XYZ file of C-alpha atoms in Angstrom:
338
model
C 106.438 89.236 56.060
C 108.737 92.244 56.164
C 107.704 94.785 58.804
C 103.847 94.942 57.676
C 101.546 94.398 60.472
C 99.018 91.665 59.398
C 95.575 92.902 59.378
C 92.215 91.291 59.298
C 92.120 92.577 55.670
C 95.222 90.727 54.867
C 93.735 87.414 56.244
C 90.476 87.907 54.388
C 92.148 88.215 51.199
C 94.213 85.215 51.570
C 91.203 83.131 52.892
C 88.925 84.456 50.188
C 86.418 85.475 52.631
C 85.046 88.776 53.857
C 86.835 90.854 56.433
C 83.467 90.906 58.448
C 83.605 87.068 58.429
C 87.252 86.997 59.571
C 86.623 89.652 62.200
C 83.829 87.540 63.805
C 85.870 84.494 63.740
C 89.057 86.280 65.087
C 86.795 87.674 67.988
C 85.611 84.326 69.037
C 81.892 84.986 67.517
C 81.955 82.398 64.704
C 79.207 80.139 66.291
C 77.110 83.164 67.259
C 76.973 84.304 63.613
C 76.607 80.502 62.400
C 80.005 80.724 60.377
C 80.818 77.082 59.009
C 83.183 75.163 60.787
C 85.222 74.778 57.521
C 85.500 78.688 57.358
C 86.283 79.066 60.846
C 89.164 76.467 60.763
C 90.545 78.113 57.617
C 90.537 81.595 58.934
C 92.555 80.391 62.074
C 95.023 78.515 59.958
C 95.546 81.506 57.964
C 95.798 83.757 60.762
C 98.524 81.563 62.249
C 100.334 81.121 59.044
C 100.560 84.777 58.768
C 101.530 85.404 62.383
C 98.517 87.605 63.071
C 98.653 89.515 66.361
C 95.342 90.950 67.649
C 95.147 94.699 68.256
C 94.779 94.550 72.022
C 94.141 98.349 72.217
C 91.311 98.322 69.696
C 90.014 95.182 71.608
C 90.030 97.042 74.928
C 88.056 100.065 73.298
C 85.336 97.426 72.393
C 85.081 95.311 75.397
C 86.052 98.067 77.971
C 88.437 95.345 79.492
C 92.332 95.651 79.488
C 93.009 92.415 81.546
C 95.649 94.519 83.276
C 96.657 95.092 86.838
C 98.985 97.850 87.997
C 101.564 97.552 90.759
C 103.333 100.514 92.296
C 106.193 99.748 94.823
C 108.576 102.370 96.403
C 111.774 100.841 94.987
C 112.566 97.917 92.966
C 116.151 98.048 94.045
C 115.124 96.960 97.449
C 115.228 93.141 97.480
C 112.042 92.935 99.594
C 110.074 94.851 97.110
C 111.611 93.199 93.892
C 110.601 89.857 95.573
C 106.882 90.948 96.129
C 106.791 92.308 92.731
C 107.933 88.986 91.173
C 105.386 87.167 93.346
C 102.347 89.323 92.519
C 103.182 89.005 88.845
C 103.296 85.312 88.906
C 100.092 85.217 91.053
C 98.167 87.576 88.716
C 99.390 85.804 85.612
C 97.254 82.714 86.842
C 94.039 84.793 86.211
C 95.091 85.617 82.566
C 96.043 89.083 83.458
C 99.488 90.991 82.863
C 100.962 93.372 85.444
C 102.318 96.894 84.852
C 104.976 97.403 87.269
C 105.863 101.001 88.575
C 108.646 102.204 91.001
C 107.944 105.659 92.700
C 111.505 106.006 93.959
C 110.088 106.580 97.347
C 108.561 109.854 96.233
C 104.909 111.015 96.440
C 104.976 113.030 93.398
C 106.315 110.305 91.394
C 103.673 107.983 92.616
C 100.795 110.454 91.968
C 102.091 111.011 88.320
C 102.559 107.212 87.655
C 99.123 106.525 88.977
C 97.516 109.116 86.812
C 99.251 107.606 83.751
C 98.427 104.043 84.842
C 94.612 105.075 85.360
C 94.469 106.412 81.909
C 95.597 103.061 80.487
C 92.242 101.517 81.421
C 93.770 99.387 84.291
C 91.303 97.083 85.855
C 92.864 96.873 89.623
C 95.610 98.479 91.583
C 98.078 96.973 93.981
C 100.219 99.526 95.711
C 103.052 99.942 98.411
C 102.294 103.605 99.316
C 105.319 105.766 99.389
C 104.262 108.073 102.140
C 101.433 109.242 104.334
C 99.354 111.182 101.685
C 96.262 109.141 100.372
C 93.848 111.210 98.519
C 95.070 110.397 95.095
C 94.670 106.581 95.996
C 91.083 107.091 97.656
C 89.733 109.100 94.774
C 90.247 105.945 92.491
C 88.891 103.578 94.917
C 85.866 105.640 95.298
C 85.364 105.620 91.506
C 85.230 101.792 91.936
C 88.538 100.882 90.908
C 89.684 97.858 92.858
C 92.523 98.720 95.003
C 94.542 97.026 97.895
C 97.716 98.301 99.820
C 100.279 95.795 100.719
C 103.141 96.128 103.133
C 102.322 99.987 103.821
C 98.961 101.024 104.330
C 96.728 103.842 106.137
C 95.592 102.585 109.610
C 92.547 105.008 109.812
C 91.330 104.979 106.191
C 88.658 103.039 104.696
C 90.858 101.529 102.224
C 91.728 97.586 101.844
C 95.153 96.309 102.892
C 97.168 93.280 103.805
C 100.290 93.488 105.565
C 102.531 92.017 108.431
C 101.943 92.826 112.079
C 105.109 94.995 112.338
C 104.624 95.727 115.808
C 104.344 92.325 117.008
C 107.533 91.477 114.902
C 109.651 94.214 116.278
C 108.397 93.726 119.877
C 109.464 90.055 119.710
C 112.888 90.756 118.024
C 113.708 93.434 120.599
C 112.641 90.809 123.587
C 114.849 88.305 122.035
C 117.848 90.578 122.229
C 117.149 91.536 125.895
C 116.453 87.944 126.823
C 120.049 87.479 125.534
C 121.363 89.939 127.916
C 121.432 92.949 125.683
C 120.452 96.328 127.381
C 122.276 98.865 125.152
C 120.538 98.612 121.873
C 120.260 100.844 118.727
C 117.479 100.689 116.107
C 118.101 101.863 112.583
C 114.766 102.818 111.252
C 113.528 103.412 107.791
C 110.957 105.870 106.149
C 109.861 107.620 109.415
C 106.269 108.199 108.234
C 105.417 104.882 106.623
C 103.192 102.682 108.789
C 105.394 99.577 109.162
C 108.301 101.781 110.274
C 106.358 103.685 112.986
C 104.948 100.415 114.258
C 108.263 98.726 114.279
C 109.738 101.455 116.337
C 106.693 101.561 118.637
C 107.362 97.743 119.159
C 110.939 98.107 119.692
C 110.447 100.900 122.319
C 107.569 99.224 124.237
C 109.748 96.064 124.575
C 112.817 97.887 126.093
C 110.429 100.020 128.338
C 108.333 97.013 129.675
C 111.891 95.532 130.755
C 112.768 98.720 132.484
C 115.350 99.927 129.913
C 115.082 103.488 129.106
C 118.296 104.476 127.351
C 118.648 103.480 123.575
C 119.109 104.686 120.195
C 116.554 105.281 117.496
C 118.446 106.649 114.260
C 117.901 106.819 110.559
C 115.428 107.815 108.040
C 115.323 105.607 104.998
C 115.027 101.820 104.057
C 118.413 102.235 102.104
C 121.995 100.468 102.296
C 123.206 103.941 102.573
C 121.174 104.723 105.612
C 122.459 101.533 107.396
C 125.869 102.443 106.540
C 126.144 105.784 107.779
C 124.139 105.448 110.837
C 126.329 102.525 112.025
C 129.298 104.465 111.320
C 128.149 107.228 113.613
C 126.943 104.607 116.327
C 130.368 103.324 116.363
C 131.847 106.579 117.233
C 129.741 106.645 120.583
C 131.831 106.580 123.788
C 129.396 103.957 124.806
C 128.415 101.591 121.831
C 125.472 99.519 121.338
C 126.077 95.705 121.965
C 123.085 94.968 119.627
C 121.700 96.573 116.573
C 118.137 96.128 115.193
C 117.958 97.081 111.652
C 114.268 97.734 110.251
C 114.965 96.333 106.900
C 117.535 94.030 105.122
C 118.808 96.717 102.960
C 119.695 98.763 106.161
C 121.400 95.607 107.555
C 123.456 95.319 104.437
C 124.795 98.947 104.982
C 125.202 98.141 108.574
C 127.236 95.078 107.947
C 129.300 96.980 105.633
C 130.305 99.818 108.228
C 130.972 97.173 110.928
C 133.361 95.375 108.534
C 135.276 98.611 107.906
C 135.683 99.273 111.584
C 136.811 95.587 112.178
C 133.841 95.095 114.550
C 132.965 91.368 114.470
C 129.271 90.039 114.387
C 128.354 88.661 116.741
C 131.435 88.722 118.984
C 131.395 92.511 119.183
C 128.002 93.743 118.019
C 124.911 91.453 117.763
C 122.513 92.237 114.718
C 118.866 91.138 114.176
C 117.006 92.384 111.129
C 113.514 92.768 109.866
C 112.670 90.935 106.478
C 114.178 87.731 105.382
C 116.114 87.249 102.248
C 118.167 83.949 100.876
C 121.290 86.221 100.873
C 120.957 86.485 104.644
C 122.265 82.711 104.841
C 125.250 83.302 102.461
C 126.796 85.860 104.686
C 129.817 85.033 106.932
C 127.548 85.351 109.689
C 123.984 84.282 108.903
C 121.586 86.975 110.258
C 118.612 86.309 112.583
C 115.511 88.195 111.220
C 111.769 88.805 111.508
C 110.260 86.957 108.624
C 107.174 88.335 106.888
C 104.786 85.859 105.376
C 105.067 87.346 101.947
C 103.578 84.439 100.059
C 100.472 84.737 102.112
C 100.339 88.449 101.655
C 100.640 88.197 97.910
C 97.888 85.464 97.645
C 95.396 87.327 99.893
C 95.904 90.552 97.852
C 95.502 89.117 94.503
C 92.566 86.922 95.986
C 90.898 90.060 97.095
C 91.673 91.965 93.951
C 90.032 89.511 91.668
C 87.056 88.897 93.979
C 86.476 92.689 94.015
C 86.560 92.785 90.034
C 83.484 90.331 90.281
C 81.754 91.820 93.176
C 82.127 95.618 93.487
C 80.069 95.827 96.708
C 82.647 93.228 98.571
C 83.575 94.472 101.945
C 86.809 96.466 102.807
C 89.497 93.888 104.194
C 92.168 94.913 106.748
C 94.404 92.040 107.277
C 97.608 91.830 109.467
C 99.538 88.505 109.498
C 101.802 87.293 112.190
C 105.577 87.435 111.335
C 108.129 84.917 112.820
C 111.483 85.407 114.483
C 113.985 83.135 112.705
C 117.173 82.625 114.769
C 120.515 82.219 113.187
C 124.082 83.198 114.354
C 124.189 86.921 114.446
C 123.177 87.452 118.198
C 125.473 86.667 121.169
C 124.351 86.108 124.495
C 125.752 88.319 127.059
C 126.213 86.603 130.504
């Protein structure tokens, strides 16, 4: 029908019925207003024939519902967050809702602006991976009864729901694995310093070493990016005494690390062992598959979405703070030093 957007008036003209009758049927109120089955069927057939698309914006204004959940992540270019976004979108769809996905680019100001714009769109819930350690803009919306849950990154001392991995536990046991394989000269390439997962991973790394009596180690880096992993590895390989093992705190950091080692003709694991935080399918397709700390991503997604939709039904539901145990997956990237 050219570019003309079909309206209820158009349907009424073709069906030979009033716009009020058509409106009531289109909005599912035919039985309530005792409109005959014949008329209801005719209206629905005409609407289908004319390819009528309901005006959801107008419907939202009438009902106060948008059937929309917002998701804000720090970087969709990061495979970990891209995987989370895909999984959340699929799970939210099961509830008949759609997801608006936003990328803050690891920038607090971007996150704040995105959240302001999203809240103006009458979203019914928010799932967020915070980009930094500032939280007031999130807490203000939560206090206004918007259902919110943080995933992956969160605020330990704040009365705000979250579900994440026990990052300390994962880093502690990954480091212990390196130590048990004879490594005493170990470097850690970290991500965003102020983020809760990073701080807890570094804490687990340090305490595993110190409990084993190892006082000399490296903690370098400042971002969950390939470039950070690449640059820091280049610098580490210039040390007079090189680390025999590197613990990268994300799979993106690991990618940069591997690129730098390849350029320096340093072999994995013959010359340097690597273990990384986060599992991803591509790790198995590398020339040397990487050992890793696997987060229970599917469980995180399901718990977060379940909480959000339960909160929609019960505004008084208690705040949840859930940490799930990761597991170490052993592959071929760690050499045993005798």
